[in-house]
Short mmCIF file of N, CA and C in Angstrom, two decimals:
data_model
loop_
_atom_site.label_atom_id
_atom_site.label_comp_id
_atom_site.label_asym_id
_atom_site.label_seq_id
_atom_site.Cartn_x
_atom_site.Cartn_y
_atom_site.Cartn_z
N UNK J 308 31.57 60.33 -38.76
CA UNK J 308 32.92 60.42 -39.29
C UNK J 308 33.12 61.73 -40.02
N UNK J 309 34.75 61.92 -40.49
CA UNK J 309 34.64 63.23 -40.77
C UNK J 309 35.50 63.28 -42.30
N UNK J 310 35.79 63.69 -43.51
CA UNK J 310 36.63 63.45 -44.17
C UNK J 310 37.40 64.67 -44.05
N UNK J 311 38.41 64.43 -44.46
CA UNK J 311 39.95 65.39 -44.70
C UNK J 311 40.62 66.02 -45.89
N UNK J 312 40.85 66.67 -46.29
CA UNK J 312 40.91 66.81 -47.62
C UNK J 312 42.09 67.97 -47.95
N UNK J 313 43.56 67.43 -47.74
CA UNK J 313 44.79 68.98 -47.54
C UNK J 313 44.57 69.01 -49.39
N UNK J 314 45.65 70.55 -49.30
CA UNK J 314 45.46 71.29 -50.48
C UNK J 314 46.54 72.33 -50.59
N UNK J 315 47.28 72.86 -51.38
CA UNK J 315 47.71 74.19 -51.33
C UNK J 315 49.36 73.60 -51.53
N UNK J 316 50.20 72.25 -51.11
CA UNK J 316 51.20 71.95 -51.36
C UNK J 316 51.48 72.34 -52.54
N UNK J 317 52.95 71.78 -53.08
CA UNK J 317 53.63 72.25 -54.12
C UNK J 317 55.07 72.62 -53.82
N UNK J 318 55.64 73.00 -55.31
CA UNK J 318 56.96 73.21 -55.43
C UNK J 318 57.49 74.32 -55.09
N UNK J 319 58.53 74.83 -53.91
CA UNK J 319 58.38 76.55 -53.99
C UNK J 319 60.07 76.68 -53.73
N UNK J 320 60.78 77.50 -53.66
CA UNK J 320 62.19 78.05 -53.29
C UNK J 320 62.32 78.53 -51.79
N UNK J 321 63.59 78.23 -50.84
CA UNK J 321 63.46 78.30 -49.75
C UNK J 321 63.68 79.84 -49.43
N UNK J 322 62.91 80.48 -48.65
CA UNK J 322 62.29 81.76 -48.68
C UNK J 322 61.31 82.04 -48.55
N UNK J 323 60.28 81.11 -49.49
CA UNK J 323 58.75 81.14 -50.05
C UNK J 323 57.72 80.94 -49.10
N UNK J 324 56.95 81.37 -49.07
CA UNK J 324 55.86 80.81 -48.59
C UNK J 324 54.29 80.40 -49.31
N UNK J 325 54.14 79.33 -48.59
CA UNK J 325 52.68 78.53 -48.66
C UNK J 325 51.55 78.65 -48.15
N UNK J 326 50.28 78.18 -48.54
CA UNK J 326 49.73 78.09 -47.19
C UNK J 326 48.90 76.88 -48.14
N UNK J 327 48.23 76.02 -47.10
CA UNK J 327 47.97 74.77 -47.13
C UNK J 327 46.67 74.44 -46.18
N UNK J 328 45.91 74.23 -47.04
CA UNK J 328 44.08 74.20 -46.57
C UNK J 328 43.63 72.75 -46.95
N UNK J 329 42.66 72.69 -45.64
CA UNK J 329 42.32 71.42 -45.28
C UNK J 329 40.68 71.50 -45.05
N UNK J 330 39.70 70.92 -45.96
CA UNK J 330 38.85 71.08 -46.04
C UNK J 330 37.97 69.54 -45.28
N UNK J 331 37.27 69.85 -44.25
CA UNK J 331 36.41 69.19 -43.89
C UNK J 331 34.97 68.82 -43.93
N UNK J 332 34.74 67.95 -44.33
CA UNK J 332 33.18 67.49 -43.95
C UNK J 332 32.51 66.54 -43.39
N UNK J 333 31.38 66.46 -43.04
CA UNK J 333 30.72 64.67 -42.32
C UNK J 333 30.45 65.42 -41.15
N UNK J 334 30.99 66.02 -40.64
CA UNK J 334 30.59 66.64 -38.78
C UNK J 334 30.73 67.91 -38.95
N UNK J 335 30.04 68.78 -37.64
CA UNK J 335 30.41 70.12 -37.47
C UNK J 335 31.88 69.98 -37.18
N UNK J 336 32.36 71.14 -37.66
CA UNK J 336 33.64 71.55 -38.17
C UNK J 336 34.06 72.66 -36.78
N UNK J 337 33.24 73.08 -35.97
CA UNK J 337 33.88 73.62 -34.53
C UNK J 337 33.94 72.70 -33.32
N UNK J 338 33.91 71.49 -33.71
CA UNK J 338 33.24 70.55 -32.48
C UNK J 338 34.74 69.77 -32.06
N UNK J 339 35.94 70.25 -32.99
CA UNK J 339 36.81 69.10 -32.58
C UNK J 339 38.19 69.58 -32.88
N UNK J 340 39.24 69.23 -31.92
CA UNK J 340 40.35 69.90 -32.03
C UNK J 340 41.56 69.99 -33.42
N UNK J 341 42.34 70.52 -34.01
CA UNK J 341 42.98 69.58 -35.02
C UNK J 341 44.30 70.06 -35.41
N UNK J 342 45.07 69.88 -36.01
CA UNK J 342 46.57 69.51 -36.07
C UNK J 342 46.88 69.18 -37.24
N UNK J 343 48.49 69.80 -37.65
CA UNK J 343 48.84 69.25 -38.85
C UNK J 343 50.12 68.72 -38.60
N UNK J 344 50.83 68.20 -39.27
CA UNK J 344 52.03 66.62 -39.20
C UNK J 344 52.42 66.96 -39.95
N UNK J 345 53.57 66.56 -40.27
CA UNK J 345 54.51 66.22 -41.68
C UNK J 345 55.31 64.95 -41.43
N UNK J 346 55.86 64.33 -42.56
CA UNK J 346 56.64 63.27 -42.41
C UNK J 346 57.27 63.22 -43.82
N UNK J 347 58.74 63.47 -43.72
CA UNK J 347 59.52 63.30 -44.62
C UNK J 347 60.44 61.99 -44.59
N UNK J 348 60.75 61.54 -46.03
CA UNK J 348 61.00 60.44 -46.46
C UNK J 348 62.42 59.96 -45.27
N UNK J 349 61.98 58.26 -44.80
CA UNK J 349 62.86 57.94 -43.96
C UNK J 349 62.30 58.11 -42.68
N UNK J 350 61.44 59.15 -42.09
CA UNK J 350 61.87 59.89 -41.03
C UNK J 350 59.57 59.70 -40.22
N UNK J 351 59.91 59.96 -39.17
CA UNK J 351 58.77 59.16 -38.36
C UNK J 351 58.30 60.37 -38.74
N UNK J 352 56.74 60.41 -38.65
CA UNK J 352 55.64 61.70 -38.59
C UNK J 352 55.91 62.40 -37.08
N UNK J 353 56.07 63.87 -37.54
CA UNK J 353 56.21 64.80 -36.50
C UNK J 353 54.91 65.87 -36.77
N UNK J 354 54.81 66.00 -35.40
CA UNK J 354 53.78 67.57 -35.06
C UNK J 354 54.60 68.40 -35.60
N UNK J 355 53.63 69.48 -36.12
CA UNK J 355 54.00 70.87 -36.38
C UNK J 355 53.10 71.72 -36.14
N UNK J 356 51.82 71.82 -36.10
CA UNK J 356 50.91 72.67 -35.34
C UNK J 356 49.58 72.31 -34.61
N UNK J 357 49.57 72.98 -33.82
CA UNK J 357 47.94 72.43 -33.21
C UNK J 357 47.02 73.49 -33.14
N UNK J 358 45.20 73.46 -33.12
CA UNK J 358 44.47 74.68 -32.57
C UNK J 358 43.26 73.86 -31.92
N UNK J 359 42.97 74.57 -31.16
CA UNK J 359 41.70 73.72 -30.47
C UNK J 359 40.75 74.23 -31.04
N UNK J 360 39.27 73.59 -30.39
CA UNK J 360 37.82 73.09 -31.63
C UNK J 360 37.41 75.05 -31.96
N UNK J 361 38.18 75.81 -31.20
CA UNK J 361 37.32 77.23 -31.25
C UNK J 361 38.04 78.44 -31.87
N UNK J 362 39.75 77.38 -31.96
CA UNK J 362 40.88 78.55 -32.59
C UNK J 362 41.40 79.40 -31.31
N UNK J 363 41.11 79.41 -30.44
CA UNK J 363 41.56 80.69 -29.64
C UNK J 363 42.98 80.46 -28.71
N UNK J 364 42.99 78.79 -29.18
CA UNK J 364 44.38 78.72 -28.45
C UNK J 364 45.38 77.75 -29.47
N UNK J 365 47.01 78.30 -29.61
CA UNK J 365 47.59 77.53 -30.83
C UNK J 365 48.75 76.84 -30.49
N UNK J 366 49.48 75.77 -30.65
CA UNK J 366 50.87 75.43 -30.47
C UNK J 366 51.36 74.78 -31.46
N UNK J 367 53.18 75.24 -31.72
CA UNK J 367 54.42 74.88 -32.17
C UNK J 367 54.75 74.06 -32.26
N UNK J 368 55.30 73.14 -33.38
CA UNK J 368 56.60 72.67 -32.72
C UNK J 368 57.70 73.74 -33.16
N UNK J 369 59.05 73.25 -32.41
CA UNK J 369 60.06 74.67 -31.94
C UNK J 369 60.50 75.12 -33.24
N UNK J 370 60.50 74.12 -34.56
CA UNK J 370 61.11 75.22 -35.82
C UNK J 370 61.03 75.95 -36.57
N UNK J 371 59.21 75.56 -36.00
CA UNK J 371 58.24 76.23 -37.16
C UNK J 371 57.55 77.46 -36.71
N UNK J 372 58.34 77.72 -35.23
CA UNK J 372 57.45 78.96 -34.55
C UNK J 372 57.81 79.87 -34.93
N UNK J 373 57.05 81.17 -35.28
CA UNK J 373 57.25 82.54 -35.78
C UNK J 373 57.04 82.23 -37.66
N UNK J 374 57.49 81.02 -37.86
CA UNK J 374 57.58 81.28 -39.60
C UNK J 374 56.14 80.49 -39.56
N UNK J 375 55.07 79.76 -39.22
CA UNK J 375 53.65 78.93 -39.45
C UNK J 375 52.94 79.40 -38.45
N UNK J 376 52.06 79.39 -39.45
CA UNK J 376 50.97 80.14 -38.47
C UNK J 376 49.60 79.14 -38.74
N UNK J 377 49.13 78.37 -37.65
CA UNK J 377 47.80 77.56 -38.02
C UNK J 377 46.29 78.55 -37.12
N UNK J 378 45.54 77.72 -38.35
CA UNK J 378 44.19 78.76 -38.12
C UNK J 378 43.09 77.66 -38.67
N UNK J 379 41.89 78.41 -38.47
CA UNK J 379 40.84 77.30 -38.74
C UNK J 379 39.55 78.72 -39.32
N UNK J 380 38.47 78.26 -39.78
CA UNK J 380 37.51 79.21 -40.51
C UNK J 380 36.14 78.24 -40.34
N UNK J 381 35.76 78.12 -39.33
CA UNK J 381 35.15 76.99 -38.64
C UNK J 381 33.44 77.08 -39.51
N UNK J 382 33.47 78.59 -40.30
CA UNK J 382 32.28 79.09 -40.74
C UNK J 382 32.25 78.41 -42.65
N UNK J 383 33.94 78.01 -42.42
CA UNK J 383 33.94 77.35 -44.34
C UNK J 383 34.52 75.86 -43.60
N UNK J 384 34.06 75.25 -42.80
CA UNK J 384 34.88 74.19 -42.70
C UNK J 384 36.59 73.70 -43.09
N UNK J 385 37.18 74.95 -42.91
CA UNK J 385 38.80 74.78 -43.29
C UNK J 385 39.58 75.18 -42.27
N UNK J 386 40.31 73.69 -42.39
CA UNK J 386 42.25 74.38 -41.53
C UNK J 386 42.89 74.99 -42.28
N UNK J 387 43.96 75.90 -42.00
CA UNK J 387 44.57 76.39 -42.84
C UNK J 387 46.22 76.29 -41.88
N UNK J 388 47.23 76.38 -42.92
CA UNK J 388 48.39 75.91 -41.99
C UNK J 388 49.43 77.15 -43.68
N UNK J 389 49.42 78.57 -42.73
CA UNK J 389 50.32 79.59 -43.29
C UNK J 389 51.63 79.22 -42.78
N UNK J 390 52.64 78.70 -44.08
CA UNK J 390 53.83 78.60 -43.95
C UNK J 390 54.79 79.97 -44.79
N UNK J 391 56.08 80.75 -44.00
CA UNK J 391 56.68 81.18 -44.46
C UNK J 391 58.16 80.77 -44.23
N UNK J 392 58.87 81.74 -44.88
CA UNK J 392 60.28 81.56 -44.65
C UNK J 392 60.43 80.59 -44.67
N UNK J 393 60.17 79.44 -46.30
CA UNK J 393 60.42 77.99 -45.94
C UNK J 393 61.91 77.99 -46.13
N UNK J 394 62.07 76.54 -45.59
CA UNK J 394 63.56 76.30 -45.49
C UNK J 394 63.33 74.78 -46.13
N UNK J 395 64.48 74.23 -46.87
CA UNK J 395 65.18 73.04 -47.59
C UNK J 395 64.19 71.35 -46.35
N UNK J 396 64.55 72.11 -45.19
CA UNK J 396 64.32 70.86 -44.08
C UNK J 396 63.09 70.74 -43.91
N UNK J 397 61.84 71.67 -44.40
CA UNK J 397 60.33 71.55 -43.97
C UNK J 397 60.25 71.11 -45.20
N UNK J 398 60.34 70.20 -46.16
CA UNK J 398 60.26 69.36 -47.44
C UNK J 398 59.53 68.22 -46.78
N UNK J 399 58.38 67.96 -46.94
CA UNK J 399 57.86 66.83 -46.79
C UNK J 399 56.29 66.68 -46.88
N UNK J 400 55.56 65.37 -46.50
CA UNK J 400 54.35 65.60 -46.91
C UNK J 400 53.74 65.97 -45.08
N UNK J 401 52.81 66.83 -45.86
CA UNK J 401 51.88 67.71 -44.82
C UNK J 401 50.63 66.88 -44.50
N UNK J 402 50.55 66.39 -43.47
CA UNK J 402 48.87 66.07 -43.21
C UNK J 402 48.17 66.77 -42.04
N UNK J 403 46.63 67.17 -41.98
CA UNK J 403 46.08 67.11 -41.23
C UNK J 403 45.10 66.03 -40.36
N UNK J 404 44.67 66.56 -39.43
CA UNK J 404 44.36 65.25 -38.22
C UNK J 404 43.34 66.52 -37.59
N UNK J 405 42.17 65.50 -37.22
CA UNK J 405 40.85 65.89 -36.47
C UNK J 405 41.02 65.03 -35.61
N UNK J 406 40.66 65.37 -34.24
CA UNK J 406 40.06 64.59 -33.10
C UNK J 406 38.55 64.57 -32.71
N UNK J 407 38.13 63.64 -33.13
CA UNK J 407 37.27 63.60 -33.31
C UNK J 407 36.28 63.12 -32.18
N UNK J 408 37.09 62.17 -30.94
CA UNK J 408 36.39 61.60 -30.16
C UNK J 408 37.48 62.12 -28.78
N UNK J 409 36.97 62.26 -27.51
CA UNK J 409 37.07 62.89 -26.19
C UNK J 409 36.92 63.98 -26.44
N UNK J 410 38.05 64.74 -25.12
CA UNK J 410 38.34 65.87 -25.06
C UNK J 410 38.79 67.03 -26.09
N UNK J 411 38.70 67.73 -26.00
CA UNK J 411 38.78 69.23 -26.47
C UNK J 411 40.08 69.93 -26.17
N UNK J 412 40.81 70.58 -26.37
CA UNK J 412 42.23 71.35 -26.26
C UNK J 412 42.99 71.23 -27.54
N UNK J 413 44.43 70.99 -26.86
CA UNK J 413 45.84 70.84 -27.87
C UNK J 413 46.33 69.92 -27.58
N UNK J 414 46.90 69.08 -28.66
CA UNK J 414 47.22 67.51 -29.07
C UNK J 414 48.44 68.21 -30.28
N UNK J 415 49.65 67.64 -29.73
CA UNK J 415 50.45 67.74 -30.18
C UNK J 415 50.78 65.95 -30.94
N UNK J 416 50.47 64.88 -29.87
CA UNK J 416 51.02 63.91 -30.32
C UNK J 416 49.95 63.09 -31.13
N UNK J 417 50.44 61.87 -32.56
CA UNK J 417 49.46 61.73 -33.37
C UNK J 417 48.46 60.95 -33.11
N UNK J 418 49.00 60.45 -31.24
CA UNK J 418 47.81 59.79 -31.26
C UNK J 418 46.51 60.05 -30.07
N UNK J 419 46.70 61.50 -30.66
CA UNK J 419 45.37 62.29 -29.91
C UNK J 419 44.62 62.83 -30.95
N UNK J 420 44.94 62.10 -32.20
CA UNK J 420 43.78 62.45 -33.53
C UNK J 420 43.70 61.22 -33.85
N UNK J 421 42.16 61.09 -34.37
CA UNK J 421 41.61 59.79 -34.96
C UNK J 421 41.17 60.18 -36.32
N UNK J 422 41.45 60.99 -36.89
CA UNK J 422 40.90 61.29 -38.09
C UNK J 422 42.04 61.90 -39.34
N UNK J 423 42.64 61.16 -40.50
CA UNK J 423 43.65 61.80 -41.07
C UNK J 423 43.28 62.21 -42.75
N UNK J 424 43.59 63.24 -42.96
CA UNK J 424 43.52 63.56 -44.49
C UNK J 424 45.23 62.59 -44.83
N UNK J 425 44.90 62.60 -46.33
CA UNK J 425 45.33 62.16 -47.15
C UNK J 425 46.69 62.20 -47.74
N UNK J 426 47.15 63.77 -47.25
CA UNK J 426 48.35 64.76 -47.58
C UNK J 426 48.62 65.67 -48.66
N UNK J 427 49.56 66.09 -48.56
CA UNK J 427 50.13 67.11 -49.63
C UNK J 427 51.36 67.60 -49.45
N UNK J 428 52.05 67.12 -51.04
CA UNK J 428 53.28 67.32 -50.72
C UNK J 428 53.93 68.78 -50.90
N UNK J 429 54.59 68.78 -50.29
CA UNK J 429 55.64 70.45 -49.84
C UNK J 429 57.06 70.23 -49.76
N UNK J 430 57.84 70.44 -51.08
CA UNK J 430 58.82 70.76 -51.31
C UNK J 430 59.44 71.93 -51.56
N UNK J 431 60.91 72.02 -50.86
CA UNK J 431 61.45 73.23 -50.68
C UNK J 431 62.57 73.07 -51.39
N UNK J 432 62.96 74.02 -52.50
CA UNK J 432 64.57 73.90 -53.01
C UNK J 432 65.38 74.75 -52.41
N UNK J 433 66.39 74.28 -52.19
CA UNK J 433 67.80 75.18 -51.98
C UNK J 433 68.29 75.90 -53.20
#
């Protein structure tokens, strides 16, 4: 098994940017693909980024492209999920997700991760 552990949320002004680290342990930390989510109040958990077990390949979802940038440091066991240019509507809590069991690639949907941190919340003021 693997634990999860996000970090870096908080209160910021829309403009601002974040960045938001996810510290893993229990398994090697290049062995498995992973992804971060958000889910704001009311509203179902959505993808917002993916990288596979080696980093070399990354995907979007469409609002967050150009302003988030996800990455991994496979040598400190951390995701990292660089948010800029926040906006009022990316207000919500952030989680990451390991896949921990099959295949290898990009998993956009949540249920191609078996493994969830805890969260962190990310609020944006207008």
């Amino acid at each position: 098994q693997v634990q999860l552990v996000e970090s870096g949320g908080g209160l910021v002004q829309a403009g601002d940017s974040l960045r938001l680290s996810c510290t893993a342990s229990g398994r090697t930390f290049n062995n498995y693909p992973m992804g971060w989510f958000r889910q704001a109040p009311g509203k179902e958990r959505e993808f917002v980024a993916a990288i596979n077990e080696i980093g070399s390949s990354t995907h979007y979802m469409g609002s967050v492209k150009g302003r988030f940038t996800i990455s991994r440091d496979n040598a400190k066991n951390t995701l990292y999920l660089q948010m800029g240019s926040l906006k009022a509507e990316d207000t919500a809590v952030y989680y990451c997700a390991a896949r921990l069991f099959g295949n290898g690639g990009i998993y956009s949907s949540p249920k191609g991760y078996d493994s969830w941190g805890q969260g962190t919340q990310v609020t944006v003021s207008s």
